[in-house]
Structure formats: C-alpha cells, structure tokens
Coordinates of C-alpha atoms in Angstrom, one line a residue:
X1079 CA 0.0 0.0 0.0
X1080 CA 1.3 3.2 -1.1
X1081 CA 0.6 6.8 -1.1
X1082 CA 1.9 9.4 -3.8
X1083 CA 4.2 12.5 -3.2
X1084 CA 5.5 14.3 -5.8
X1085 CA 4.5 11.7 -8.9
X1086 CA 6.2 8.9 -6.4
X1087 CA 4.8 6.3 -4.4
X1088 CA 6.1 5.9 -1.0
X1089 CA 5.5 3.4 1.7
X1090 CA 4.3 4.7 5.5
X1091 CA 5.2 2.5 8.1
X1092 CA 3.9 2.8 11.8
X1093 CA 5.1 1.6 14.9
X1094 CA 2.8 0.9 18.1
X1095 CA 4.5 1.0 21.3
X1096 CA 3.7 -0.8 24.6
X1097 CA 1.7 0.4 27.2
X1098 CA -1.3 -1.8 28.2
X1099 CA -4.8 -0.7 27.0
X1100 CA -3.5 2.8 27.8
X1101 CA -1.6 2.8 24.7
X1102 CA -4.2 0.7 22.7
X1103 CA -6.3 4.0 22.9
X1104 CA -3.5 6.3 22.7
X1105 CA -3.0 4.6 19.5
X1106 CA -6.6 4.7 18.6
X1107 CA -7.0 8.7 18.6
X1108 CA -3.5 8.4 16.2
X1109 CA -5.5 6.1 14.0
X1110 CA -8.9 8.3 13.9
X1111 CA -6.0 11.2 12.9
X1112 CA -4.7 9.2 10.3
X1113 CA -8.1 8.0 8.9
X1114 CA -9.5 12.1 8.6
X1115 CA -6.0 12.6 6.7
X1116 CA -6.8 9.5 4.8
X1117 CA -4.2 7.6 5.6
X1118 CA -5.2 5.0 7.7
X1119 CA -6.3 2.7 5.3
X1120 CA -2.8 3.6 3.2
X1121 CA -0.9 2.2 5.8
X1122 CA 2.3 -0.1 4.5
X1123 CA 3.4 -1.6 7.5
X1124 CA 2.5 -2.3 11.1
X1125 CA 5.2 -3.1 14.3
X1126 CA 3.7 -3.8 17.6
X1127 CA 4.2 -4.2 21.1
X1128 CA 2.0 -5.5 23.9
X1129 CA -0.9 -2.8 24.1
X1130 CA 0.1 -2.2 20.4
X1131 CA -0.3 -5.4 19.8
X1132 CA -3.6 -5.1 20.6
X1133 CA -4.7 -2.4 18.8
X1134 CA -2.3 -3.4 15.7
X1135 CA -3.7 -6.9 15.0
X1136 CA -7.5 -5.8 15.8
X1137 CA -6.7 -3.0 13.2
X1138 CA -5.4 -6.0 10.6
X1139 CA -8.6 -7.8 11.8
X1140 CA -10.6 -5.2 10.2
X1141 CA -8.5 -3.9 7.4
X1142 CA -10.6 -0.9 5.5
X1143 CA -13.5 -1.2 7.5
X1144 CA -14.6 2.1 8.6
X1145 CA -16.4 0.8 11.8
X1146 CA -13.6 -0.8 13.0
X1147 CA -12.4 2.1 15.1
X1148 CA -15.7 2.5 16.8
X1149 CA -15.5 -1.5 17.8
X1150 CA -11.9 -1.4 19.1
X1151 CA -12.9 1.9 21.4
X1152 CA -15.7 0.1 22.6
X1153 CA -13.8 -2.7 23.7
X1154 CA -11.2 -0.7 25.4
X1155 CA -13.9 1.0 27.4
X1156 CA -15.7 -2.3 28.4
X1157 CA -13.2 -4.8 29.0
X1158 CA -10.9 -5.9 31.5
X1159 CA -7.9 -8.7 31.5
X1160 CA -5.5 -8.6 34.0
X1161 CA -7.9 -9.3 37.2
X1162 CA -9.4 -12.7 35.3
X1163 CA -6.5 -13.5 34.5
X1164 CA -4.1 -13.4 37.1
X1165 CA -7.1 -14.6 39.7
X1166 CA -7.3 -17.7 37.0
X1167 CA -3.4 -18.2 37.0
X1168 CA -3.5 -18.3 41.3
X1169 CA -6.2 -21.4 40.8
X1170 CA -4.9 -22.7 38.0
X1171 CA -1.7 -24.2 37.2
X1172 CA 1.0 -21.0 36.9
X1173 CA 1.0 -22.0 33.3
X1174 CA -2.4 -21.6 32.7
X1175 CA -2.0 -17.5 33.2
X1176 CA -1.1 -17.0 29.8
X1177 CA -3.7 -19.4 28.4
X1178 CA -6.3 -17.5 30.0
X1179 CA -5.0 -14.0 28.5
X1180 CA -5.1 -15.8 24.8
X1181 CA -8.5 -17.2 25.5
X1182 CA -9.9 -13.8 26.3
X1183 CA -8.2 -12.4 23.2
X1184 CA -9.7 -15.0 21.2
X1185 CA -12.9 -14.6 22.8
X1186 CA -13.7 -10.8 22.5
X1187 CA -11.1 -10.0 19.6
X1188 CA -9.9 -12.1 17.2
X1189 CA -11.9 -15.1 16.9
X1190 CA -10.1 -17.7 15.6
X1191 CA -8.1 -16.1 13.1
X1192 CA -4.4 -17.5 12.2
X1193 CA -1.7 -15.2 11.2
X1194 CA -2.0 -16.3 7.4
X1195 CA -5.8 -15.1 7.7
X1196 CA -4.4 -11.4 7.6
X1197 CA -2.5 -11.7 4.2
X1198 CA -4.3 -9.3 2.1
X1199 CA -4.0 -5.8 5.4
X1200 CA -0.8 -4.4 6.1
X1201 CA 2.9 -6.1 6.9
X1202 CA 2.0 -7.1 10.8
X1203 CA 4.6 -7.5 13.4
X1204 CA 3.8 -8.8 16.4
X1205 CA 6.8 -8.0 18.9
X1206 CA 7.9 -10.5 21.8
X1207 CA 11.2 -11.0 23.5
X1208 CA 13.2 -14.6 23.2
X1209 CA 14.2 -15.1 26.8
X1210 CA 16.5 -17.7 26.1
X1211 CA 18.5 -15.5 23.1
X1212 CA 17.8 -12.0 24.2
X1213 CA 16.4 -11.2 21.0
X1214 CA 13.1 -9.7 19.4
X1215 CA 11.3 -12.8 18.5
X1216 CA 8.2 -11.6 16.0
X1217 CA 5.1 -13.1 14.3
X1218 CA 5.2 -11.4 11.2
X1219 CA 2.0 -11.9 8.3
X1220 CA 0.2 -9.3 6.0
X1221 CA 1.5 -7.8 2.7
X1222 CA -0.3 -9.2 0.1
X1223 CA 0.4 -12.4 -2.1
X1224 CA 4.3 -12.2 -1.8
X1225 CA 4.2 -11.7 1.9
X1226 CA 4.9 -15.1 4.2
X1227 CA 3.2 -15.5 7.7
X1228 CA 6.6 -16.4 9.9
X1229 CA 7.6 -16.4 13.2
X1230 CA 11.0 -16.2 14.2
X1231 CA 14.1 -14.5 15.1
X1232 CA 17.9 -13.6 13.8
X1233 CA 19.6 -15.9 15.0
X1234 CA 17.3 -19.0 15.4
X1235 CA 16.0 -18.6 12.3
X1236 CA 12.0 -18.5 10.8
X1237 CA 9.7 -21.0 10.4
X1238 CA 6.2 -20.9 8.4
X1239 CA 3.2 -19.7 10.9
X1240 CA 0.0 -19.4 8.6
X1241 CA -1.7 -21.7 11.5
X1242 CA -0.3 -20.3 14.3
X1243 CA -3.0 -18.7 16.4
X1244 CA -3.3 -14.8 16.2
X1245 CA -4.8 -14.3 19.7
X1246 CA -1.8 -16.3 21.0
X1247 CA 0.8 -14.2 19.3
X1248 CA -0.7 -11.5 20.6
X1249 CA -0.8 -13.0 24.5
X1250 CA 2.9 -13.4 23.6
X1251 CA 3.4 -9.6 22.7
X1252 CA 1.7 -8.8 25.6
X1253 CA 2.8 -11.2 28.4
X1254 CA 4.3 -8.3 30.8
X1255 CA 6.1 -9.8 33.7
X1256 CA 5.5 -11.0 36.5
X1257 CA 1.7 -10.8 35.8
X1258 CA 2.1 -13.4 32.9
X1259 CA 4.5 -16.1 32.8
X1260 CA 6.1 -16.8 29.2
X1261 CA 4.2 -18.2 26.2
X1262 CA 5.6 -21.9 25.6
X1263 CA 6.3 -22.9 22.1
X1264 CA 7.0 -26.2 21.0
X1265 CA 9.1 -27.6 18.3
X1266 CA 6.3 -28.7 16.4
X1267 CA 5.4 -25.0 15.7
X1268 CA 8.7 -23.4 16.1
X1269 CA 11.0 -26.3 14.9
X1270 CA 14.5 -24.1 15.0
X1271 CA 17.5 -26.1 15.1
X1272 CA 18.6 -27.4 18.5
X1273 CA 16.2 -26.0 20.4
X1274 CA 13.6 -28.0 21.8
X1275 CA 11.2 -25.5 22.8
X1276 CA 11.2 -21.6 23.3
X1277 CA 9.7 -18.8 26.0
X1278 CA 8.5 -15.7 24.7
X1279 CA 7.8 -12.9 26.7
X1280 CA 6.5 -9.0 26.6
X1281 CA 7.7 -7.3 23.2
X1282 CA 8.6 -4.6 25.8
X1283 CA 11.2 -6.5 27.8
X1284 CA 13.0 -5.9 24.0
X1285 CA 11.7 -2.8 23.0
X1286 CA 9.0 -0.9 23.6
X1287 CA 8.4 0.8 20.8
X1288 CA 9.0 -1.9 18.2
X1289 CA 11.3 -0.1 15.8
X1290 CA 13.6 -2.5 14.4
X1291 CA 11.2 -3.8 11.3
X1292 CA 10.9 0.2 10.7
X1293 CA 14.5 -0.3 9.6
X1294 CA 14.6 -3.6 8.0
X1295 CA 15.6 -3.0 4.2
X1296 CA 13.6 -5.4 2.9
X1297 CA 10.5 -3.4 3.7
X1298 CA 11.8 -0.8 1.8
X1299 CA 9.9 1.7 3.5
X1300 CA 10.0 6.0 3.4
X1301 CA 8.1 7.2 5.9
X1302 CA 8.2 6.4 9.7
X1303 CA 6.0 7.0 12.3
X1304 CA 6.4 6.0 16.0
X1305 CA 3.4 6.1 18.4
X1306 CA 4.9 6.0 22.0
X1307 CA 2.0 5.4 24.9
X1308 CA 4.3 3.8 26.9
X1309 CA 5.2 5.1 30.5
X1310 CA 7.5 7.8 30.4
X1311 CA 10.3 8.3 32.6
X1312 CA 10.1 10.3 35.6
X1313 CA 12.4 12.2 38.1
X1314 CA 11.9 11.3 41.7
X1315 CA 13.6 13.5 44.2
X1316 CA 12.8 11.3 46.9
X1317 CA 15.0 7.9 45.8
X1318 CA 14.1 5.1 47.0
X1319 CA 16.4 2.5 49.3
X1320 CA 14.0 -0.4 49.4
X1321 CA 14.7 -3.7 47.4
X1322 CA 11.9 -3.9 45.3
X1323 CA 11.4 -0.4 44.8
X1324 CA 14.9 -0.3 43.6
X1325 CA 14.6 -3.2 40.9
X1326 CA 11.1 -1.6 39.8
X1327 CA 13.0 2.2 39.3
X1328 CA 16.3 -0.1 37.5
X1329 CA 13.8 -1.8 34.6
X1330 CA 12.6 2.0 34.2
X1331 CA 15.7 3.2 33.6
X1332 CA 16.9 0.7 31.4
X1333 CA 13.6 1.2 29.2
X1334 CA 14.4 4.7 28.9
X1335 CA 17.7 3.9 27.7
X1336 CA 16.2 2.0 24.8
X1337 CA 13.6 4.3 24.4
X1338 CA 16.3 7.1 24.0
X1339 CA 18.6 5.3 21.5
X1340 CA 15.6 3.8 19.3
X1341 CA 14.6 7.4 18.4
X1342 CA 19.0 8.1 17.7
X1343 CA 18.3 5.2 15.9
X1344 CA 15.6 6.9 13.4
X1345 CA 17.4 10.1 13.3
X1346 CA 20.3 8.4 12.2
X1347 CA 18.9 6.5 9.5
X1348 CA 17.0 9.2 8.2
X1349 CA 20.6 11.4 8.2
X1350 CA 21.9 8.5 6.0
X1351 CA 19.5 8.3 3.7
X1352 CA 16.9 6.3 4.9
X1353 CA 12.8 7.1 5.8
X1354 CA 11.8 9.9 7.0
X1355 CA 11.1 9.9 10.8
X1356 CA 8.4 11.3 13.2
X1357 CA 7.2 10.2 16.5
X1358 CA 5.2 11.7 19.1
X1359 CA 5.3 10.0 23.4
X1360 CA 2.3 10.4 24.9
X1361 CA 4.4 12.5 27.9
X1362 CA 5.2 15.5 25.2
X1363 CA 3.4 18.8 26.0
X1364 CA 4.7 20.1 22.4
X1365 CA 1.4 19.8 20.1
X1366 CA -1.2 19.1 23.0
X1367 CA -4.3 20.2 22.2
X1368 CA -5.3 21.4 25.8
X1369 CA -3.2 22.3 28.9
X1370 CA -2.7 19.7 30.4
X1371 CA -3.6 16.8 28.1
X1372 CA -0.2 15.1 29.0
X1373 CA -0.3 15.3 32.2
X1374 CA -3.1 13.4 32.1
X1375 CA -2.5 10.9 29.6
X1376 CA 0.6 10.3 31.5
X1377 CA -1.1 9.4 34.6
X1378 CA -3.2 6.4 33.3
X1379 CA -2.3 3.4 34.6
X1380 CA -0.7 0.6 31.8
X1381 CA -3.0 -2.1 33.2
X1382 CA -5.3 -4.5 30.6
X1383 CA -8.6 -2.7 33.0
X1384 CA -11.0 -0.7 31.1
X1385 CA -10.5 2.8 30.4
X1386 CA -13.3 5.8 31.5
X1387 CA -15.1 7.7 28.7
X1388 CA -12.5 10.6 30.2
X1389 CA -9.7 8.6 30.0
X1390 CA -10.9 7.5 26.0
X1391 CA -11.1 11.3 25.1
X1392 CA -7.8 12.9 26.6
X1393 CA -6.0 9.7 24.9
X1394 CA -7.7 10.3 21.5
X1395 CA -7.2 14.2 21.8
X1396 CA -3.7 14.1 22.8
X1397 CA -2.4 11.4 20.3
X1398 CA -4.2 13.0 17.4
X1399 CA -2.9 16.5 18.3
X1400 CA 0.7 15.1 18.6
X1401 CA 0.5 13.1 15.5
X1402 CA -1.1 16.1 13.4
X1403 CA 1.8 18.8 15.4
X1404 CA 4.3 16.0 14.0
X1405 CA 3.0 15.6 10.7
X1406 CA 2.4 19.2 9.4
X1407 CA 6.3 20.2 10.6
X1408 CA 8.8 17.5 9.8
X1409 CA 6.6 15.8 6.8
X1410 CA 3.6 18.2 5.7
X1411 CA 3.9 16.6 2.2
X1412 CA 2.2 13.3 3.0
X1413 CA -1.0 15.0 3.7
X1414 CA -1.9 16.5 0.5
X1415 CA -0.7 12.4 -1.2

C-alpha cells in the first residue's frame, strides 16, 4: 500500500509502542487522525508491542472497515484482562495465566483467526522478547500475495506460521512480567535447530516501541511513524532505598535507555539516507491540544482494565494532536498524497 508525493509512491510505516490498553487507545485517537487525513487505510506496515499489539492486530482484523475504530474503542472502554487473569493463573496451574489472557483475546477479539488469515491488510509484526537469546522474537503476516506468515528471530531462524494462532501471538506480545508467565512454544510449531522449545515474553522486555522492522531494508519503507504510549520516565527526588522499589525504578531506567537510543536510531537513519522519521510519546506537551492533556494521559495506569469515557477522550485528543503537530512540521507533504 502506497501513497503518492510528488509523482512517487512511497510506503508509510507505523510503529505501536507498549503500554497496556492505555496505549491501545492512545493509538486509537492516532488512528482516527490518520483516517481524517486519509491515511489510515494507506498504511504499509505495522510493528507492535503489547498494548500495540492489541490495537495493531484488531486493526489487521478489520482492514478498511470504517467501523472498525468505533468496535476497538468500545472494547477498550468495556473490558478488563489482568484481574481474570491473574485470579485464573493463582487457581490454575501458573502456566495456565497466559492461556487465560489468549483465550480472552480469542474470545472478545480475534476469533479464531491465524496469522496467514491477515494476508491481504498491512505487513503485521507482532513483537515479543526470546528469553533464552535475548532477541526480538516476532510473528510477522500481512503484505499481500508475496508476503509469508513467519515467526522467528535472527539468529534462530524463521519458520512458516500461517496456522499459528493470532490471539496467542498476541498473548505473547503482551505477556508483561511478573503478571504473565512466558508463552511456551514447541518444536512442532517453532522447529529451530537445536532447540527443543522456546519462551516468549512481553515485546517490551526488548523494545517498547518496536522499531527495528521500521529499519529492515527489505520493507523498503520511506516514511516512519512511532506512536509512543508507553510510561514515560520520571524524576523522583525522593530515591528510594528499598529492594523492590529499587529493581522496579532499574527496569525503568533501562527502558528509557532503549527508548532514548531507538529514536537516535531513526534520526540516524534518516541522516543516511533512509525514511523519514516522526514520533510523538504520549508525555510531550509540544502539540497538546489542551493544557494539560499530557499530564493526564501520563497518569493512566498501563493495566489490561477498562479505560473511563474521560480517559478514552484525553487519549484520542492528545495522540491525534501530537501526530497532526508531528506531521504538518517535519513531513507536511504526505497530507496533501
């Protein structure tokens, strides 16, 4: 899917942070944006992680139907996982946790879609971390007739995943520990040399904004767009001393880190050559609509609870203010294409 600039056609690619179903409907207001550009529907490619996941892979669900918006908001505002599920997973056998969070997806989202059900939308990635190799293991489908369903990683290799469930790929996306153990998969589905099985976690753990397919070549994209609902980074001037406390402010500060050298990342591509970048983080007071809005949005919790009708609007506001800030000064040409 392409959109033309200047007597060219040029692929948009957009990645959906992390961020629980706070970021689902911060993503959500960038997608009604996008759609009253008309861009939406022009949309190349799609990388996700956990709460983008969710909204990502609902989006692919419903490729070009105009309603689908509407469906995913009312979701969002009606639906809660993480209380279920974790009360299932102290019942249950630990392992059952995750099972319950896939079940739920299939049950109010996806039905029982497979990855190679989504062929004709957009290039889907759906971002988890390898806790065995470190790496960004993905489910990857979408792109028309050319485009494989995979799953997979550098260094272990890909294997064919047309069957492979799409609520469960996104359970693995979304699997934020210590609230979800690991999805399990077995050689049968996953049969990478020398390894017997493999445990995928939160795309976050990895990268919480899913940029990396943004920059693989072989999507040969021009345009890059990076919504960030994930929880910013804050300054406490009272630091902590206790144990847990101090692990909990240590993960933060390591996903800031990534967070800051994911967006070097893009700038540096874009200096060399590459796509043209813009991203917007839902902490950014530059382009909010309202005094305020940030704050706000900030504060949300990144739980899988329902959000309020408030909640939905400042999200929606504030991600379609930042996107439209973003758009009209770094890359005002897309939206006349």
């Amino acid at each position: 899917m392409t959109i033309n600039v200047g007597n060219s056609e040029k692929r948009i690619g957009m990645a959906l942070s992390g961020g629980g179903f706070r970021a689902a409907a911060f993503h959500l207001g960038a997608f009604r944006k996008l759609h009253q550009f008309g861009l939406l529907w022009k949309l190349d490619l799609l990388t996700c992680v956990s709460g983008g996941s969710i909204a990502g892979a609902f989006l692919a669900c419903h490729w070009g139907e105009d309603d689908a918006l509407d469906k995913l908001e009312k979701y969002l505002r009606t639906s809660s996982i993480a209380v279920s599920s974790v009360i299932g997973g102290v019942l249950d056998p630990f392992h059952s946790r995750l099972d319950k969070l896939a079940a739920t997806y299939e049950r109010d989202l996806y039905g029982q879609r497979t990855l190679g059900s989504l062929q004709n939308g957009p290039r889907l990635y759906l971002n988890s971390t390898n806790l065995a190799t470190g790496n960004m293991f993905f489910f990857v489908t979408g792109g028309g007739a050319s485009g494989k369903a995979e799953m997979g990683e550098w260094e272990l290799g890909t294997n064919e995943a047309a069957g492979f469930p799409l609520s469960r790929a996104v359970a693995a996306s979304s699997a934020f520990p210590p609230v979800f153990p690991p999805l399990k998969v077995e050689q049968d589905q996953y049969p990478a040399a020398g390894v017997d099985y493999v445990t995928l976690s939160d795309g976050g753990v990895y990268d919480n904004l899913g940029v990396n397919p943004l920059l693989r070549k072989r999507n040969a994209l021009d345009y890059l767009i990076v919504s960030d609902g994930g929880k910013p980074f804050s300054i406490d001037e009272r630091p902590t001393e206790s144990g847990t406390a101090v692990l909990v402010a240590a993960i933060d500060i390591l996903m800031e880190q990534v967070r800051g050298l994911q967006f070097k990342r893009l700038e540096l591509n874009a200096s060399a050559g590459g796509a043209k970048p813009v991203w917007f983080s839902i902490d950014s007071t530059i382009g909010e609509e309202r005094e305020g809005d940030a704050a706000f949005a900030s504060a949300i919790s990144t739980n899988l609870t329902r959000l309020s009708a408030p909640e939905m609007a400042v999200l929606g506001r504030h991600a379609g203010a930042l996107l439209t800030h973003r758009l009209q000064t770094y890359v005002p040409e897309i939206l006349g294409a």
